[in-house]
Each structure stands twice: as C-alpha cells, then as structure tokens.
PDB file of C-alpha atoms and ligand atoms in Angstrom:
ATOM      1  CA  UNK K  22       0.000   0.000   0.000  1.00  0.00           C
ATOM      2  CA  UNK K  23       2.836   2.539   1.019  1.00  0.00           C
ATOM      3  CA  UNK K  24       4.277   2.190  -2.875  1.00  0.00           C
ATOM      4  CA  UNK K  25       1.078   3.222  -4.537  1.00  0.00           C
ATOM      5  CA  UNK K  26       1.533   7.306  -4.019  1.00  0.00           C
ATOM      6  CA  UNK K  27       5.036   5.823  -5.678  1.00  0.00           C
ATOM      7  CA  UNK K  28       3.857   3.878  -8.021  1.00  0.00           C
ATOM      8  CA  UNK K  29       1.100   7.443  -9.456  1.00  0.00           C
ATOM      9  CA  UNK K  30       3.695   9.776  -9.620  1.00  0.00           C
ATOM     10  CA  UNK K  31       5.751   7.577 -11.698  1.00  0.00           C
ATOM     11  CA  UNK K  32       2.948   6.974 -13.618  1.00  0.00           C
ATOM     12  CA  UNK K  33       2.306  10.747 -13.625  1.00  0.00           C
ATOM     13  CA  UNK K  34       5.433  12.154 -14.831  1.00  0.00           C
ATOM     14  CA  UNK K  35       5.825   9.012 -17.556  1.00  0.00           C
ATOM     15  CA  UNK K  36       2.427  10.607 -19.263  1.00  0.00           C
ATOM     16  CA  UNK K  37       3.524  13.963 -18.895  1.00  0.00           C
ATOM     17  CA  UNK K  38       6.752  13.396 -20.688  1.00  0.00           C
ATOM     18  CA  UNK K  39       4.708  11.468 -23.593  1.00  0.00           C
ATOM     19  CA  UNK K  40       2.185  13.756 -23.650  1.00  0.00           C
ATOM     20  CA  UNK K  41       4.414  17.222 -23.448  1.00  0.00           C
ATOM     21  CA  UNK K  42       5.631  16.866 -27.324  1.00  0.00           C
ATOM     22  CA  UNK K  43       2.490  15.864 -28.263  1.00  0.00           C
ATOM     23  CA  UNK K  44       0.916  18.694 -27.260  1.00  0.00           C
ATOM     24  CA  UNK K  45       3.843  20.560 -28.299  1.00  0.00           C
ATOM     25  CA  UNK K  46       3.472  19.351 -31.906  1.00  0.00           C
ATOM     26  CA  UNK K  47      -0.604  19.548 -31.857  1.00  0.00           C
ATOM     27  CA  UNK K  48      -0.523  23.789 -30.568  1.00  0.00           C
ATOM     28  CA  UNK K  49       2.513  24.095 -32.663  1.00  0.00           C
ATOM     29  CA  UNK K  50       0.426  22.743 -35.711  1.00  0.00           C
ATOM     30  CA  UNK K  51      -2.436  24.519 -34.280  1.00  0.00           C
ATOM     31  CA  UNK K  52      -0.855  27.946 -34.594  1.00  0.00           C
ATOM     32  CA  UNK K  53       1.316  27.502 -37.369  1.00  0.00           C
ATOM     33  CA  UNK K  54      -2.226  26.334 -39.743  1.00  0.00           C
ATOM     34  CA  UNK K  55      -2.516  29.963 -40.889  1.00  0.00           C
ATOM     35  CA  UNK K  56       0.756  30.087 -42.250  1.00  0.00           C
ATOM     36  CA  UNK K  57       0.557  26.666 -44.378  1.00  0.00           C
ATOM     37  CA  UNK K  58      -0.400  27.171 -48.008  1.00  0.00           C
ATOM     38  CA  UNK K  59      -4.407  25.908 -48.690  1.00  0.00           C
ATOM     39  CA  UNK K  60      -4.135  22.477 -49.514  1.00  0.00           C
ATOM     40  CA  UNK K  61      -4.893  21.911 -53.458  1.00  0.00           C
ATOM     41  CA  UNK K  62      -8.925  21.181 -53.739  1.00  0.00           C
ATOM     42  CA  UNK K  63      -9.781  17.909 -54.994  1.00  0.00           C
ATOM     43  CA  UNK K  64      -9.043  17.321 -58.622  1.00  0.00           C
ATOM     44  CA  UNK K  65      -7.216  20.462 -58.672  1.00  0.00           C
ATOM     45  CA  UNK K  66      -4.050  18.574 -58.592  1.00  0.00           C
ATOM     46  CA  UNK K  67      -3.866  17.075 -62.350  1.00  0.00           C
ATOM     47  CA  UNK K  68      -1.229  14.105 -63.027  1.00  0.00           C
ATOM     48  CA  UNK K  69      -0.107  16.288 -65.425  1.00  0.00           C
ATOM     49  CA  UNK K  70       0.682  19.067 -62.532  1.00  0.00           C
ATOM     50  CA  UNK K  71       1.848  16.461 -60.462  1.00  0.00           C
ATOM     51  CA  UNK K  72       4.288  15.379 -63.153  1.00  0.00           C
ATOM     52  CA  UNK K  73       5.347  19.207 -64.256  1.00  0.00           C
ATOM     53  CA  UNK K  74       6.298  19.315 -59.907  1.00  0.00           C
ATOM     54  CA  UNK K  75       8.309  16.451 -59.863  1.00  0.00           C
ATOM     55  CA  UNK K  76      10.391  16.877 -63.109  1.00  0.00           C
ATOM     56  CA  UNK K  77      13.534  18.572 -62.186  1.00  0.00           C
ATOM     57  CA  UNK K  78      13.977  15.804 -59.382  1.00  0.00           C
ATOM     58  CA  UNK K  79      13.308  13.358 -61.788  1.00  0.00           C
ATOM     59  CA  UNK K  80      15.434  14.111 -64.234  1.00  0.00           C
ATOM     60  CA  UNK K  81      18.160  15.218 -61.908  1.00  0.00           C
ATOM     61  CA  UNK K  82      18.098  11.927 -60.905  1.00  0.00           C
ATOM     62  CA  UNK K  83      18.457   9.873 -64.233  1.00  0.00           C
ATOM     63  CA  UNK K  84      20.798  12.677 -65.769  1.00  0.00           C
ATOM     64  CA  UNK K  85      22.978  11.041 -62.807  1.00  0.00           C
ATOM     65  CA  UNK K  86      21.955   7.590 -63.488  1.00  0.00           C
ATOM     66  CA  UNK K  87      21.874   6.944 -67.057  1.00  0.00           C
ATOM     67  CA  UNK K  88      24.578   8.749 -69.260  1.00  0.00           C
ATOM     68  CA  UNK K  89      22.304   8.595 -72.141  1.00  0.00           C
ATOM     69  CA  UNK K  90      19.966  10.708 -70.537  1.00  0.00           C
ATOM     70  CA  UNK K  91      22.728  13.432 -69.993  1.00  0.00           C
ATOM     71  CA  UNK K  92      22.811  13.448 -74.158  1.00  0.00           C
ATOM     72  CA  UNK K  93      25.052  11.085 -75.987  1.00  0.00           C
ATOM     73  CA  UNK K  94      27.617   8.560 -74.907  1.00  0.00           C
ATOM     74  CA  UNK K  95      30.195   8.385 -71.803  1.00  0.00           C
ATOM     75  CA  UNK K  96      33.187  10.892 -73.161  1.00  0.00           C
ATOM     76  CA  UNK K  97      36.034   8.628 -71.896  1.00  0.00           C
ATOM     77  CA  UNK K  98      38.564  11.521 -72.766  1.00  0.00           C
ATOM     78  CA  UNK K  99      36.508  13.571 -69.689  1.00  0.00           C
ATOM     79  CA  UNK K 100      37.114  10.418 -67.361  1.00  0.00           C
ATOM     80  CA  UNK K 101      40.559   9.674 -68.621  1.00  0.00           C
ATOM     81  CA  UNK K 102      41.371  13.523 -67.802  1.00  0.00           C
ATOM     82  CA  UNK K 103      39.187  13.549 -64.561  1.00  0.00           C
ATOM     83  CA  UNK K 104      41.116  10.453 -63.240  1.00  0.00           C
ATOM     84  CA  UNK K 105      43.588   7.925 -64.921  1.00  0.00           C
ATOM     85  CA  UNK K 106      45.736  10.861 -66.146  1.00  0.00           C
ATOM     86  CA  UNK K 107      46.719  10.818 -62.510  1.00  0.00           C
ATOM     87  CA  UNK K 108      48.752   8.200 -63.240  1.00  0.00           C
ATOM     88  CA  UNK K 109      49.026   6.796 -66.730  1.00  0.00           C
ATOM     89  CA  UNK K 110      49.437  10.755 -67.994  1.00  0.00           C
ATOM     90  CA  UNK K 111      52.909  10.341 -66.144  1.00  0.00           C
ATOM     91  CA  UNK K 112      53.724   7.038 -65.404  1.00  0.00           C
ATOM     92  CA  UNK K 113      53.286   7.087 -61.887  1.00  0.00           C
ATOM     93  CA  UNK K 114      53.535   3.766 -60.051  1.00  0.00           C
ATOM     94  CA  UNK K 115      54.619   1.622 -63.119  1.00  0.00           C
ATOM     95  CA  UNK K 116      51.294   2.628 -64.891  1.00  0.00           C
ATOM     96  CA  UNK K 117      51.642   2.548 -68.584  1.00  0.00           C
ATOM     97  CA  UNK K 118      51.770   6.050 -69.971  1.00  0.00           C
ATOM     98  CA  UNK K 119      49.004   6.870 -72.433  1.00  0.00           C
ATOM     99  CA  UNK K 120      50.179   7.197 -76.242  1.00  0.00           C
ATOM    100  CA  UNK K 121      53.089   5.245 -75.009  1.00  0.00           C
ATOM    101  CA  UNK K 122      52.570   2.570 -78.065  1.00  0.00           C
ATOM    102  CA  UNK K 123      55.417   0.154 -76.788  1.00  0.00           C
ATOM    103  CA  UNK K 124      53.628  -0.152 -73.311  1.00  0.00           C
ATOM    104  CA  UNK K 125      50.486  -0.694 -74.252  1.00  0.00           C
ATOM    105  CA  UNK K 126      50.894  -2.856 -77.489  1.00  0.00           C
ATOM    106  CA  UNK K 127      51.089  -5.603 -75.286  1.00  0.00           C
ATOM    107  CA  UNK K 128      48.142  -4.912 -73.372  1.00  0.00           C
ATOM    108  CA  UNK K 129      46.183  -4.318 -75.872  1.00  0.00           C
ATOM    109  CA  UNK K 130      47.337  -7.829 -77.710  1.00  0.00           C
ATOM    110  CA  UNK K 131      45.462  -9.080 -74.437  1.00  0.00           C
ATOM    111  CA  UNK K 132      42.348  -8.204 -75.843  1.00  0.00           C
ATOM    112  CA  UNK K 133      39.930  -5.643 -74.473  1.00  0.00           C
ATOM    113  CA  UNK K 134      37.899  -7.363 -72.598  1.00  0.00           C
ATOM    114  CA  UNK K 135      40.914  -8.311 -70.503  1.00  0.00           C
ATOM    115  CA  UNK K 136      41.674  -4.526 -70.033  1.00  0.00           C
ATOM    116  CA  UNK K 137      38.227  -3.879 -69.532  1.00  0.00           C
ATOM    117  CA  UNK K 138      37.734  -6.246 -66.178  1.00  0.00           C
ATOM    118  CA  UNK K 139      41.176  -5.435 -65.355  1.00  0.00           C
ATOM    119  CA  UNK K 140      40.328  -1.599 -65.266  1.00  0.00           C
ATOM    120  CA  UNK K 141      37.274  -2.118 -63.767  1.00  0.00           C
ATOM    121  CA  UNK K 142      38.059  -4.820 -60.962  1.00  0.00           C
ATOM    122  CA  UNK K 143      41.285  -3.864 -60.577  1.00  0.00           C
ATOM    123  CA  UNK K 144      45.097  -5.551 -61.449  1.00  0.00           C
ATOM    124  CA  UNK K 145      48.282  -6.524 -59.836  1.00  0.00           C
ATOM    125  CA  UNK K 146      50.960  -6.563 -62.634  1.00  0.00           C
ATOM    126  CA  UNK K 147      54.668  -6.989 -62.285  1.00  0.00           C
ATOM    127  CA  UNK K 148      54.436  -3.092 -62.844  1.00  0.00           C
ATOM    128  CA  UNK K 149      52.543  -2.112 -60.063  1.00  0.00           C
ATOM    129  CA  UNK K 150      48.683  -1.499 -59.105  1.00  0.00           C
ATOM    130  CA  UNK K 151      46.442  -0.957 -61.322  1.00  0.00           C
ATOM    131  CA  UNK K 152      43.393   0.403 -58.752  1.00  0.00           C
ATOM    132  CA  UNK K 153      39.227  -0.806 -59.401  1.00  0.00           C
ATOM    133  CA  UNK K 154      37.537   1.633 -61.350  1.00  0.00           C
ATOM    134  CA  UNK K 155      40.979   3.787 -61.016  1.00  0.00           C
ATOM    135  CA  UNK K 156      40.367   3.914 -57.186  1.00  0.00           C
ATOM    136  CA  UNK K 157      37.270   6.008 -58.170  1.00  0.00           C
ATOM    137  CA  UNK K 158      33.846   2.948 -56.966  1.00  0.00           C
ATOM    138  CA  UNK K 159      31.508   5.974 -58.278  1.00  0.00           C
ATOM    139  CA  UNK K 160      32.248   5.639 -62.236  1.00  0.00           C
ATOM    140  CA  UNK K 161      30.477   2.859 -63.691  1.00  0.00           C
ATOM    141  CA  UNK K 162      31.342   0.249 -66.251  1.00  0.00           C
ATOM    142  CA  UNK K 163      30.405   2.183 -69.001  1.00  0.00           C
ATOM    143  CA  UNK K 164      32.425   5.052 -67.905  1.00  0.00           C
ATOM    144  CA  UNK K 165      35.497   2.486 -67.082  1.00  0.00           C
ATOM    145  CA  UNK K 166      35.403   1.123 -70.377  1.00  0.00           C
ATOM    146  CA  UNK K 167      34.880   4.748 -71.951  1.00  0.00           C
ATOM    147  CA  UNK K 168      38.460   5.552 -70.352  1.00  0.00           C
ATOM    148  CA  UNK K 169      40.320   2.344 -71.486  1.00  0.00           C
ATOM    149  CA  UNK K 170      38.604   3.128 -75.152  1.00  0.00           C
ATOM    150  CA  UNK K 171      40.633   6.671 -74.965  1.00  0.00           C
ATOM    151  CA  UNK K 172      43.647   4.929 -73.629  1.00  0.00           C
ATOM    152  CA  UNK K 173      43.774   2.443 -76.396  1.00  0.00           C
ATOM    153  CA  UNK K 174      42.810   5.240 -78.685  1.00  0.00           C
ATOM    154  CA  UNK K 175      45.640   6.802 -77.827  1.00  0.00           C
ATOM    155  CA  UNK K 176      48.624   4.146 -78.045  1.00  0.00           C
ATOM    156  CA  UNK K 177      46.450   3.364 -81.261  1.00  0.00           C
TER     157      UNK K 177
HETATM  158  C1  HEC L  21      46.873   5.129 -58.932  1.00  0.00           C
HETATM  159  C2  HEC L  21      47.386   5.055 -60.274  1.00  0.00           C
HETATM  160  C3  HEC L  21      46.426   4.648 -61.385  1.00  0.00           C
HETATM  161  C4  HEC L  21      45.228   5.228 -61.736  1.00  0.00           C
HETATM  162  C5  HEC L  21      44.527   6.414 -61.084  1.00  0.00           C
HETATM  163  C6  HEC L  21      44.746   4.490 -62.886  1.00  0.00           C
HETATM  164  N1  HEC L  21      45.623   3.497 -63.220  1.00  0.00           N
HETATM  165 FE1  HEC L  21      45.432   2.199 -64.750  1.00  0.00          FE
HETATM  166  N2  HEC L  21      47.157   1.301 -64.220  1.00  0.00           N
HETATM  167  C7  HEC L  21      47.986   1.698 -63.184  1.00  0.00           C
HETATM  168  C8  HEC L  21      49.159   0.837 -63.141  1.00  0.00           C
HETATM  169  C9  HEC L  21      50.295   0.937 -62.154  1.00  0.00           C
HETATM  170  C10 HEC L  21      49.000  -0.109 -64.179  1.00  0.00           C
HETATM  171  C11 HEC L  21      49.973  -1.204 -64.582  1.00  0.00           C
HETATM  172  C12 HEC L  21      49.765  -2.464 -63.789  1.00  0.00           C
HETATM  173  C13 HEC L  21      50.780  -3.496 -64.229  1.00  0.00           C
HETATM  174  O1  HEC L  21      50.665  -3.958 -65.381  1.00  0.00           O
HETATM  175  O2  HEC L  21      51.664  -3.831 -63.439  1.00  0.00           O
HETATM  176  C14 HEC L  21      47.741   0.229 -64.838  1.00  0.00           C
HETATM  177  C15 HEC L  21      47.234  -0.475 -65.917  1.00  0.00           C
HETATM  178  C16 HEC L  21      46.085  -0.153 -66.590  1.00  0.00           C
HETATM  179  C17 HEC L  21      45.563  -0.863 -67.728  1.00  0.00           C
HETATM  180  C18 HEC L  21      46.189  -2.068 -68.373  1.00  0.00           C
HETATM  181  C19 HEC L  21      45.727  -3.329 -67.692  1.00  0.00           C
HETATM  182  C20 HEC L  21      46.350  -4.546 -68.314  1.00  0.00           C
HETATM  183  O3  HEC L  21      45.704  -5.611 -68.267  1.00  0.00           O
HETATM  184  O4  HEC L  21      47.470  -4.474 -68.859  1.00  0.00           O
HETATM  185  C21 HEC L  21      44.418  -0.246 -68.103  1.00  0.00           C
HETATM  186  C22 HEC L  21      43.493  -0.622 -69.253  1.00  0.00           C
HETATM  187  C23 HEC L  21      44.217   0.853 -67.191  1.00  0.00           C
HETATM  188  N3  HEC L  21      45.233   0.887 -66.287  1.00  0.00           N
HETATM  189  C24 HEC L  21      43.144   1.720 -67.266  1.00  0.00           C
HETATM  190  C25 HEC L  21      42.922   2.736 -66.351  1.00  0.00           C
HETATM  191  C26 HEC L  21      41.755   3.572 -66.397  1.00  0.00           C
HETATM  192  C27 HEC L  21      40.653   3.492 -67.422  1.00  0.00           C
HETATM  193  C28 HEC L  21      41.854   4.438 -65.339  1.00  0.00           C
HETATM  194  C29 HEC L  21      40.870   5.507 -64.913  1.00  0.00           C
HETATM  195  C30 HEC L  21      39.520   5.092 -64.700  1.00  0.00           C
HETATM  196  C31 HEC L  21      43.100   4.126 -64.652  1.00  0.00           C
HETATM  197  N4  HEC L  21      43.705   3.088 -65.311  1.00  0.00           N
HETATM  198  C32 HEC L  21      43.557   4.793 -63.540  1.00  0.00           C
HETATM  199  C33 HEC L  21      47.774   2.746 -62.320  1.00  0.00           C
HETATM  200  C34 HEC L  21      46.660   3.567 -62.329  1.00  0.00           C
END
C-alpha cells in the first residue's frame, strides 16, 4: 500500500513526458495552420501538374543515373582527364603512360575485354597497381570502359 503514491507519480510524470511533445506538436500545428499554403482542392491537382512538380527531381536523378539521358555517350577523354591521367598521364607507379605505343601494345594484344575487367576490378601486374575503377567505386562500367577506349585510342 505505502508504494502506490510511488507507483502514481511515476505513472504521472511518464504521461507527462509522452504527452508534453504531443501537445507541443498539436498547438505548434495549431498555430502555425494559418501560415501553411491551402491544400490543393480535390481534382485540382492534375497528373499532369503532379508530373510538371516532380520533373527537375526526376530528371536530376536519371541525368545522374543513365549517361544517355545526360545526351550522348560516356566521353572517356573527360574520365581519362578527370582520373587515370593521374597516373598513366605520367607514369606514376609503373602505370603505362598513355600514347606510349610500346607499353600498351602488349596490353592491348590481351584483348579488351581483358583490359576492360582489369580496369574495372582492378590488377596486380609486375608493374605495379592498377586500382578498381581507377580507385574512383563511383564511375560505372560504361564510364570504365569509356576511359580504357581513350587509352587504347591513344597508343592506337
Ligand atoms: C593510382 C594510379 C592509377 C590510376 C589512377 C589508374 N591506373 Fe590504370 N594502371 C595503373 C598501373 C600501375 C598499371 C599497370 C599495372 C601493371 O601492369 O603492373 C595500370 C594499368 C592499366 C591498364 C592495363 C591493364 C592490363 O591488363 O594491362 C588499363 C586498361 C588501365 N590501367 C586503365 C585505367 C583507367 C581506365 C583508369 C581511370 C579510370 C586508370 N587506369 C587509372 C595505375 C593507375
């Protein structure tokens, strides 16, 4: 009997913490109603208007996805120049320098599909490391391959 008083005030102050931001959130909602733009009336909001809203995120988001949708094909000369050129530009770490033809006759004797997984997954040759995706996970195949197509292009 002597822990019941207990027992209500615990019980007490648990609801008054729940309830404080609730009623925090209802008479800031409350007073904040006037302030909210009018909700569109029914049928007011067309597909069509919904669509119009949403384009820029949508096509923000494929222009990022799919290169197509940016206009055109991957430019492997911006990727090459964005990334590889940090190394095969110079030679740095054993990489192959681009338009180097005696390098990269070899290599390219492999086949491109061989340079094509090896750029992309990455490639421990007696030269040195070769990083995935030139240490860069973001670029995709496509883009990958793009840059080993202007590499060969240029030994070519
Ligand atoms: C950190 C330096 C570095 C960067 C950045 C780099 N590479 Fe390389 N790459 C190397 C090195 C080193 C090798 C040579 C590995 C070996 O044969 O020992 C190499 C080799 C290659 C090869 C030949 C693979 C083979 O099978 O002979 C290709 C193709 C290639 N890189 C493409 C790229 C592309 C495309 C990029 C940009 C997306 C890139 N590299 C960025 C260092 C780099």
């Amino acid at each position: 009997m002597s822990q019941t008083p207990l027992i209500n005030r615990t019980l007490l102050l648990i609801a008054a913490v729940v309830a404080l931001p609730i009623t925090a959130a209802l008479l800031g909602g409350f007073s904040t109603a006037d302030e909210v733009p009018p909700l569109p009336q029914a049928g007011a909001e067309t597909p069509e208007a919904v669509m119009a809203r949403l384009k820029p995120v949508g096509e923000y988001v494929l222009a990022a996805v799919d290169p197509d949708a940016a206009g055109g094909a991957v430019d492997g000369s911006k990727v090459y120049n964005g990334l590889c050129a940090g190394c095969h530009a110079v030679g740095a770490g054993g990489a192959p320098k681009a338009g180097d033809k005696g390098a990269w006759g070899p290599r390219i004797a492999k086949g491109k599909d061989t340079l094509y997984s090896h750029a992309i997954n990455g490639y421990q040759g007696s030269n040195g490391v070769m990083p995935a995706r030139g240490g860069n996970p973001k670029l995709t195949d496509d883009e990958v391959k793009a840059a080993v197509d202007h590499l060969v292009k240029l030994a070519g």
